[in-house]
Short mmCIF file of C-alpha atoms in Angstrom, two decimals:
data_model
loop_
_atom_site.label_atom_id
_atom_site.label_comp_id
_atom_site.label_asym_id
_atom_site.label_seq_id
_atom_site.Cartn_x
_atom_site.Cartn_y
_atom_site.Cartn_z
CA MET A 12 94.16 127.00 176.10
CA SER A 13 91.60 125.77 173.57
CA LEU A 14 89.82 122.45 173.83
CA TYR A 15 89.57 120.37 170.67
CA VAL A 16 87.68 117.16 169.92
CA MET A 17 89.45 115.28 167.11
CA LYS A 18 87.67 112.39 165.40
CA PHE A 19 89.59 109.85 163.24
CA GLY A 20 87.76 107.34 161.08
CA GLY A 21 88.63 103.76 160.31
CA SER A 22 90.78 104.59 157.27
CA SER A 23 92.87 106.97 159.36
CA VAL A 24 93.72 104.28 161.92
CA GLY A 25 93.64 101.38 159.46
CA ASP A 26 97.01 99.88 160.50
CA THR A 27 99.80 100.47 163.02
CA GLU A 28 101.70 102.87 160.73
CA ARG A 29 98.64 105.03 160.28
CA MET A 30 97.97 104.78 164.01
CA LYS A 31 101.49 106.20 164.67
CA ARG A 32 100.80 109.08 162.25
CA VAL A 33 97.55 109.84 163.99
CA ALA A 34 99.31 109.80 167.38
CA LYS A 35 101.88 112.22 166.03
CA ARG A 36 99.14 114.50 164.79
CA ILE A 37 97.52 114.57 168.19
CA VAL A 38 100.79 115.27 170.00
CA GLU A 39 101.42 118.19 167.54
CA LYS A 40 97.97 119.59 168.45
CA GLN A 41 98.86 119.39 172.12
CA ASP A 42 102.22 121.10 171.41
CA GLU A 43 100.30 124.00 169.90
CA GLY A 44 98.87 124.56 173.37
CA HIS A 45 95.51 122.75 173.02
CA GLN A 46 93.77 120.17 175.17
CA CYS A 47 92.76 117.16 173.12
CA VAL A 48 89.87 114.69 173.30
CA VAL A 49 90.10 112.13 170.51
CA VAL A 50 87.29 109.91 169.19
CA VAL A 51 88.17 106.96 167.03
CA SER A 52 86.45 104.33 164.91
CA ALA A 53 87.44 100.69 164.58
CA MET A 54 90.54 100.05 162.48
CA GLY A 55 89.92 99.80 158.72
CA ASP A 56 87.39 97.08 157.86
CA THR A 57 87.24 95.64 161.37
CA THR A 58 83.51 96.25 161.81
CA ASP A 59 82.64 94.68 158.44
CA ASP A 60 84.89 91.69 159.20
CA LEU A 61 83.17 91.16 162.55
CA ILE A 62 79.74 91.22 160.92
CA ASP A 63 80.87 88.71 158.30
CA GLN A 64 82.23 86.38 160.94
CA ALA A 65 79.05 86.65 163.00
CA LYS A 66 76.93 85.70 159.99
CA LEU A 67 79.07 82.61 159.44
CA LEU A 68 77.82 81.45 162.81
CA ASN A 69 74.23 82.76 162.61
CA ASP A 70 72.64 84.38 159.60
CA GLN A 71 70.32 86.35 161.88
CA PRO A 72 72.46 87.03 165.00
CA PRO A 73 70.68 88.55 168.04
CA ALA A 74 70.94 92.35 168.04
CA ARG A 75 72.18 92.46 171.61
CA GLU A 76 75.07 90.09 170.88
CA MET A 77 75.96 92.00 167.72
CA ASP A 78 76.38 95.16 169.80
CA MET A 79 78.55 93.26 172.23
CA LEU A 80 80.67 92.07 169.32
CA MET A 81 80.94 95.25 167.26
CA THR A 82 81.92 97.55 170.13
CA THR A 83 85.11 95.55 170.50
CA GLY A 84 86.52 97.10 167.34
CA GLU A 85 86.62 100.58 168.81
CA GLN A 86 88.01 99.29 172.06
CA ILE A 87 90.98 97.87 170.17
CA SER A 88 91.52 101.27 168.49
CA ILE A 89 91.44 103.36 171.65
CA ALA A 90 93.85 101.10 173.52
CA MET A 91 96.31 101.00 170.65
CA LEU A 92 96.17 104.72 169.99
CA SER A 93 96.73 105.44 173.67
CA MET A 94 99.79 103.16 173.57
CA ALA A 95 101.09 105.02 170.50
CA ILE A 96 100.72 108.38 172.22
CA HIS A 97 102.57 107.07 175.30
CA GLN A 98 105.41 106.16 172.97
CA PHE A 99 105.78 109.91 172.28
CA GLY A 100 106.24 110.44 176.02
CA ARG A 101 102.76 111.86 176.60
CA SER A 102 100.11 110.80 179.04
CA ALA A 103 96.92 109.42 177.50
CA VAL A 104 93.96 107.47 178.78
CA SER A 105 91.36 105.49 176.82
CA PHE A 106 87.66 105.25 177.65
CA THR A 107 84.87 103.15 176.14
CA GLY A 108 81.66 104.95 175.32
CA TRP A 109 80.08 104.02 178.65
CA GLN A 110 83.19 105.05 180.60
CA ALA A 111 83.04 108.40 178.84
CA GLY A 112 79.42 108.82 180.03
CA PHE A 113 77.33 108.11 176.93
CA LEU A 114 73.80 107.08 178.03
CA THR A 115 71.58 105.87 175.16
CA GLU A 116 68.21 104.40 174.34
CA ALA A 117 67.92 100.64 174.75
CA GLU A 118 67.69 100.22 170.97
CA HIS A 119 70.38 97.80 169.81
CA GLY A 120 72.09 98.66 166.53
CA LYS A 121 70.81 102.24 166.19
CA ALA A 122 70.45 103.76 169.62
CA ARG A 123 70.14 107.51 170.09
CA ILE A 124 72.09 109.41 172.73
CA ILE A 125 69.92 110.40 175.71
CA ASP A 126 72.53 112.10 177.86
CA ILE A 127 76.28 112.49 178.29
CA ARG A 128 77.92 112.56 181.68
CA PRO A 129 81.55 113.30 180.84
CA ASP A 130 82.89 113.50 184.45
CA ARG A 131 85.79 111.12 183.76
CA VAL A 132 86.69 112.89 180.55
CA LEU A 133 86.85 116.29 182.29
CA LYS A 134 88.81 114.88 185.21
CA ALA A 135 91.43 113.37 182.88
CA LEU A 136 91.73 116.72 181.07
CA GLU A 137 92.34 118.42 184.40
CA GLU A 138 95.17 115.96 184.88
CA GLN A 139 96.67 117.16 181.57
CA LYS A 140 95.98 113.85 179.83
CA ILE A 141 95.04 113.26 176.22
CA VAL A 142 91.68 111.52 176.32
CA ILE A 143 90.85 108.77 173.74
CA VAL A 144 87.14 107.82 173.46
CA ALA A 145 85.58 104.96 171.56
CA GLY A 146 83.07 106.17 169.04
CA PHE A 147 79.84 104.49 167.98
CA GLN A 148 78.86 103.17 171.41
CA GLY A 149 77.18 103.80 174.73
CA ILE A 150 75.17 102.13 177.46
CA SER A 151 71.44 102.05 178.17
CA GLU A 152 69.85 102.91 181.52
CA ASP A 153 69.44 99.18 182.22
CA GLY A 154 73.17 98.55 181.66
CA GLU A 155 73.09 97.13 178.16
CA ILE A 156 75.90 97.97 175.74
CA THR A 157 74.53 99.70 172.60
CA THR A 158 75.78 101.00 169.28
CA LEU A 159 74.71 104.22 167.52
CA GLY A 160 74.48 102.80 163.98
CA ARG A 161 76.85 103.21 161.06
CA GLY A 162 78.56 106.65 161.12
CA GLY A 163 77.95 106.82 164.83
CA SER A 164 81.53 107.83 165.62
CA ASP A 165 80.82 111.24 163.98
CA THR A 166 77.84 111.65 166.32
CA THR A 167 79.93 110.60 169.30
CA ALA A 168 82.52 113.29 168.51
CA VAL A 169 80.05 116.13 167.94
CA ALA A 170 77.91 115.18 170.95
CA LEU A 171 80.98 115.01 173.17
CA ALA A 172 82.22 118.36 171.87
CA ALA A 173 78.85 119.88 172.84
CA ALA A 174 78.89 118.23 176.32
CA ILE A 175 82.40 119.41 177.24
CA LYS A 176 81.97 122.80 175.52
CA ALA A 177 84.89 122.27 173.16
CA ASP A 178 86.11 125.14 171.04
CA ALA A 179 85.90 122.99 167.90
CA CYS A 180 85.25 119.48 166.70
CA GLU A 181 87.56 118.34 163.89
CA ILE A 182 86.48 115.35 161.80
CA TYR A 183 89.54 113.81 160.12
CA THR A 184 88.94 111.64 157.03
CA ASP A 185 90.62 110.64 153.79
CA VAL A 186 89.66 113.88 151.95
CA ASP A 187 90.70 117.32 153.07
CA GLY A 188 87.26 118.86 153.34
CA VAL A 189 83.72 118.86 151.98
CA TYR A 190 83.65 118.83 148.20
CA SER A 191 81.02 119.84 145.71
CA THR A 192 80.58 116.16 144.86
CA ASP A 193 82.26 112.81 145.34
CA PRO A 194 85.94 113.47 144.43
CA ARG A 195 86.35 109.83 143.51
CA ILE A 196 84.00 110.43 140.56
CA VAL A 197 84.85 114.06 139.73
CA LYS A 198 88.55 114.74 140.15
CA CYS A 199 87.99 118.47 139.52
CA ALA A 200 85.45 118.76 142.34
CA ARG A 201 85.45 122.06 144.23
CA LYS A 202 86.50 122.11 147.88
CA LEU A 203 84.13 124.25 149.93
CA LYS A 204 85.79 126.65 152.32
CA GLU A 205 82.62 126.69 154.39
CA ILE A 206 79.09 125.27 154.21
CA SER A 207 75.92 125.85 156.23
CA TYR A 208 74.56 123.27 158.62
CA ASP A 209 71.40 123.06 156.52
CA GLU A 210 73.25 122.41 153.25
CA MET A 211 75.55 119.91 154.94
CA LEU A 212 72.55 118.13 156.49
CA GLU A 213 70.87 117.84 153.13
CA LEU A 214 74.03 116.51 151.48
CA ALA A 215 74.60 114.03 154.29
CA ASN A 216 71.01 112.80 154.16
CA LEU A 217 71.18 112.51 150.36
CA GLY A 218 74.18 110.20 150.34
CA ALA A 219 77.33 112.36 150.83
CA ALA A 220 79.41 110.10 153.08
CA VAL A 221 81.83 112.70 154.48
CA LEU A 222 79.61 113.38 157.56
CA HIS A 223 76.81 111.42 159.18
CA PRO A 224 73.43 113.25 159.26
CA ARG A 225 72.88 112.82 162.99
CA ALA A 226 76.29 114.40 163.66
CA VAL A 227 75.31 117.45 161.58
CA GLU A 228 71.93 117.70 163.39
CA TYR A 229 73.72 117.59 166.75
CA ALA A 230 76.21 120.25 165.59
CA LYS A 231 73.42 122.53 164.36
CA HIS A 232 71.34 122.13 167.49
CA ASN A 233 74.28 122.81 169.82
CA ASN A 234 76.12 125.27 167.57
CA VAL A 235 79.27 123.17 167.54
CA ARG A 236 82.10 124.54 165.43
CA LEU A 237 82.61 121.63 163.00
CA ILE A 238 85.62 121.26 160.72
CA VAL A 239 86.25 118.51 158.16
CA ARG A 240 89.96 117.88 157.48
CA SER A 241 92.26 115.22 156.08
CA SER A 242 94.29 112.95 158.33
CA PHE A 243 96.77 112.51 155.49
CA ASN A 244 97.82 116.16 155.00
CA TYR A 245 97.76 119.54 156.73
CA ASN A 246 95.55 121.38 154.24
CA GLU A 247 92.87 123.76 155.50
CA GLY A 248 89.55 121.94 155.81
CA THR A 249 85.90 122.94 155.49
CA LEU A 250 84.08 124.80 158.22
CA VAL A 251 80.45 123.81 158.82
CA LYS A 252 78.53 126.69 160.39
CA GLU A 253 75.11 128.34 160.76
CA GLU A 254 75.32 130.46 157.60
CA ALA A 255 77.98 130.19 154.96
CA VAL A 256 79.05 132.87 152.49
CA MET A 257 77.81 131.91 149.02
CA GLU A 258 80.48 132.12 146.35
CA GLN A 259 79.59 134.48 143.50
CA GLY A 260 78.00 132.74 140.57
CA VAL A 261 77.63 129.41 142.44
CA VAL A 262 73.95 128.63 143.20
CA VAL A 263 74.36 124.90 143.76
CA SER A 264 76.87 123.99 146.50
CA GLY A 265 76.99 120.24 146.00
CA ILE A 266 75.78 117.20 144.14
CA ALA A 267 75.11 113.99 146.11
CA TYR A 268 73.98 110.52 145.18
CA ASP A 269 72.53 107.54 147.03
CA LYS A 270 72.74 104.03 145.67
CA ASN A 271 70.81 102.60 148.60
CA VAL A 272 67.43 103.15 146.99
CA ALA A 273 64.51 100.87 146.18
CA ARG A 274 61.14 101.91 144.76
CA ILE A 275 57.97 100.15 145.82
CA SER A 276 54.67 100.67 144.00
CA ILE A 277 51.24 99.75 145.24
CA LEU A 278 48.80 99.38 142.38
CA GLY A 279 45.04 99.45 142.39
CA VAL A 280 44.27 100.89 145.85
CA ALA A 281 40.88 102.36 146.70
CA ASP A 282 41.02 106.17 146.55
CA VAL A 283 39.43 106.78 149.96
CA PRO A 284 40.59 108.74 153.04
CA GLY A 285 42.85 106.91 155.44
CA VAL A 286 44.64 104.62 152.98
CA LEU A 287 47.97 106.43 153.07
CA ALA A 288 47.76 106.80 156.83
CA THR A 289 47.29 103.05 157.26
CA VAL A 290 50.10 102.14 154.80
CA PHE A 291 52.70 104.51 156.12
CA GLY A 292 51.63 104.01 159.72
CA ALA A 293 52.40 100.29 159.34
CA LEU A 294 55.76 101.04 157.77
CA ALA A 295 56.61 103.48 160.60
CA GLU A 296 55.68 100.88 163.18
CA ALA A 297 58.17 98.54 161.53
CA LYS A 298 60.77 101.36 161.76
CA ILE A 299 61.10 101.63 157.98
CA ASP A 300 61.96 105.13 156.79
CA VAL A 301 60.15 106.27 153.67
CA ASP A 302 61.63 108.96 151.48
CA ILE A 303 59.92 110.11 148.30
CA ILE A 304 56.16 109.49 147.84
CA VAL A 305 54.32 109.93 144.53
CA GLN A 306 50.62 109.21 143.84
CA SER A 307 49.36 108.90 140.27
CA GLY A 308 45.94 109.78 138.91
CA VAL A 309 42.74 108.04 139.93
CA GLN A 310 40.88 105.75 137.50
CA ASP A 311 37.63 103.92 138.34
CA GLY A 312 38.03 104.84 141.96
CA LYS A 313 41.47 103.19 142.17
CA ALA A 314 44.87 104.84 142.57
CA ASP A 315 48.49 103.84 142.22
CA PHE A 316 51.28 105.23 144.38
CA SER A 317 55.02 104.72 144.78
CA PHE A 318 57.53 105.41 147.47
CA THR A 319 61.24 104.84 148.05
CA VAL A 320 62.96 103.09 150.97
CA ALA A 321 66.50 102.03 151.66
CA LEU A 322 67.52 99.04 149.61
CA SER A 323 68.20 97.13 152.84
CA ASP A 324 64.59 97.67 153.91
CA GLN A 325 62.98 96.61 150.57
CA GLN A 326 61.99 93.04 151.55
CA ARG A 327 60.76 94.06 155.00
CA ALA A 328 58.64 96.82 153.44
CA VAL A 329 57.04 94.33 151.04
CA SER A 330 56.30 92.01 153.94
CA VAL A 331 54.58 94.82 155.84
CA LEU A 332 52.40 95.59 152.82
CA GLU A 333 51.46 91.95 152.43
CA GLY A 334 50.51 91.95 156.11
CA ILE A 335 47.94 94.74 155.69
CA ARG A 336 46.44 93.53 152.37
CA GLU A 337 43.24 92.42 154.10
CA VAL A 338 42.81 95.92 155.63
CA ILE A 339 43.90 97.81 152.51
CA PRO A 340 43.14 95.69 149.46
CA TYR A 341 45.26 96.33 146.37
CA ARG A 342 45.86 94.70 142.98
CA GLU A 343 49.60 94.14 143.29
CA VAL A 344 52.89 95.40 144.72
CA SER A 345 55.90 95.85 142.42
CA THR A 346 59.49 96.71 143.31
CA GLU A 347 62.49 98.19 141.45
CA ASP A 348 65.98 98.32 142.84
CA ASP A 349 68.51 99.09 140.12
CA LEU A 350 68.13 102.80 140.96
CA VAL A 351 70.01 105.78 142.32
CA LYS A 352 68.90 109.10 143.75
CA VAL A 353 70.88 112.07 142.45
CA SER A 354 70.42 115.43 144.22
CA ILE A 355 71.55 119.00 143.88
CA VAL A 356 71.83 121.15 147.02
CA GLY A 357 72.32 124.85 147.54
CA ALA A 358 71.04 127.59 149.82
CA GLY A 359 71.02 129.97 146.84
CA MET A 360 68.42 127.89 144.97
CA VAL A 361 65.54 129.50 146.83
CA SER A 362 66.13 132.81 145.09
CA HIS A 363 67.19 131.51 141.65
CA PRO A 364 64.43 130.21 139.41
CA GLY A 365 65.24 127.59 136.78
CA VAL A 366 67.69 125.54 138.80
CA ALA A 367 65.48 122.43 138.73
CA ALA A 368 64.73 122.93 135.01
CA GLN A 369 68.46 122.96 134.32
CA MET A 370 68.80 119.61 136.12
CA PHE A 371 66.01 118.07 134.11
CA GLU A 372 67.58 119.36 130.89
CA VAL A 373 70.94 117.74 131.75
CA LEU A 374 69.21 114.40 132.36
CA SER A 375 67.22 114.73 129.16
CA LYS A 376 70.34 115.36 127.04
CA LEU A 377 71.82 112.18 128.53
CA GLY A 378 68.70 110.22 127.51
CA ILE A 379 67.74 109.49 131.13
CA SER A 380 64.14 109.16 132.29
CA ILE A 381 63.18 110.61 135.69
CA LYS A 382 61.19 108.12 137.73
CA MET A 383 60.51 110.30 140.82
CA VAL A 384 61.24 113.85 141.94
CA SER A 385 61.42 115.46 145.37
CA THR A 386 62.13 119.09 146.13
CA SER A 387 62.69 121.44 149.05
CA GLU A 388 63.85 125.07 149.29
CA ILE A 389 67.52 124.02 149.00
CA LYS A 390 67.51 120.72 147.14
CA VAL A 391 66.11 118.83 144.14
CA SER A 392 66.33 115.00 144.05
CA CYS A 393 65.66 112.75 141.06
CA VAL A 394 65.39 108.93 141.20
CA ILE A 395 66.80 107.46 137.97
CA GLU A 396 68.24 104.20 136.67
CA ALA A 397 71.68 103.50 138.07
CA GLY A 398 73.46 102.72 134.83
CA LYS A 399 74.72 106.25 133.97
CA LEU A 400 75.42 107.57 137.48
CA GLN A 401 78.94 108.80 136.85
CA ASP A 402 77.98 110.52 133.61
CA VAL A 403 75.09 112.26 135.39
CA VAL A 404 77.19 113.50 138.32
CA LYS A 405 79.92 114.80 135.98
CA ALA A 406 77.43 116.53 133.66
CA LEU A 407 75.57 118.19 136.53
CA HIS A 408 78.84 119.29 138.13
CA THR A 409 79.80 121.03 134.90
CA ALA A 410 76.33 122.46 134.31
CA TYR A 411 76.30 124.25 137.63
CA ASN A 412 79.82 125.74 137.19
CA LEU A 413 81.39 123.66 139.93
CA ASP A 414 84.42 122.29 137.99
CA THR A 415 87.83 123.59 139.00
CA GLU A 416 91.25 123.21 137.46
CA GLU A 417 92.75 121.61 140.58
CA GLN A 418 92.82 117.87 141.13
CA VAL A 419 91.38 116.57 144.38
CA PHE A 420 93.64 114.94 146.95
CA VAL A 421 92.14 111.66 148.25
CA GLY A 422 94.01 109.59 150.82
CA GLY A 423 97.65 108.77 150.39
CA PRO A 424 100.63 109.06 152.70
CA GLN A 425 100.95 111.99 155.01
CA ASP A 426 103.65 114.56 154.39
CA ARG A 427 106.75 114.54 156.60
CA ARG A 428 105.78 117.50 158.83
#
């Protein structure tokens, strides 16, 4: 008997009808002879609705109380899904994150998992029950309820699969696998039969929303067999594994984009040792992640440099820079936020020269200026103006021979199986 962890996102359990279809899917998995542990997100837009309501009461609500509030969404999902499974005549039990044994840091809003003690989960499996676990949440050592940040249900599922030594972790979503790019933009996107952890991690970090980066990291570290599938059909999904077979003639596996980008430039800084350490040390202390960093030439002993942060961190980053101006004098700080980061990813790029040049040529033909560039062995990222994003993604997808004749299936009603 194989043990499966099945994770269903908010769109999959968005209403009672979808909840019933998910319950049926789980029962079918059990009928195939498998033990099932299911991780679910809050229904539909529940989390966003709770955040909006909280901000009507307090535009800067305390982080602790936000965690108390937002974890209720998943608790509703697990109870209702368990009820739906019981309606099929099966035994199911729901657990919150802390009941399932998730111990986390005491960092509200974006806690990391410290340990998992899945005793109650394993006991329920021994009793032949289907186990339903709330994603996105845990408890700190001092007994405070915490959340894992957006996308945390993916991390919950993969971490739990590793802890209970599951045979596979299936992530169910509204597309039936990992595609070469966003299928909402490119309808002829290519579904990948398999993809390496490293490629998937790059795509996730660069904006591909199908999997959360921390979940991929956890899967890679613990060698969890990870499968992305659709909750709306029974098509074969995408296997994420250590090394994937590269399709002949395809060097770039995927194209990702990230709209959550702001560029900050510090102008007229003294070109002396320790400046960058002070600036980025202060940003790190404020828990602001910095992505691409570019320094321009030096003139009259002064330098300019730019870096990117998440759009949501833009104002905080500027405040940090203003706070260190006496320590690191500069002429001015400028910001730009109507930007997008477009990236190509592929393990085959390391042995194929000219891949980056081809990307630059595509952008040039579209009349697009490149503001910043970042590269690694398996990816090239360009920060550009956001206006022509869809044209860029489509043109790159065609240029790297990723177009297919098939039309992508996104969402929709399940078949009648």
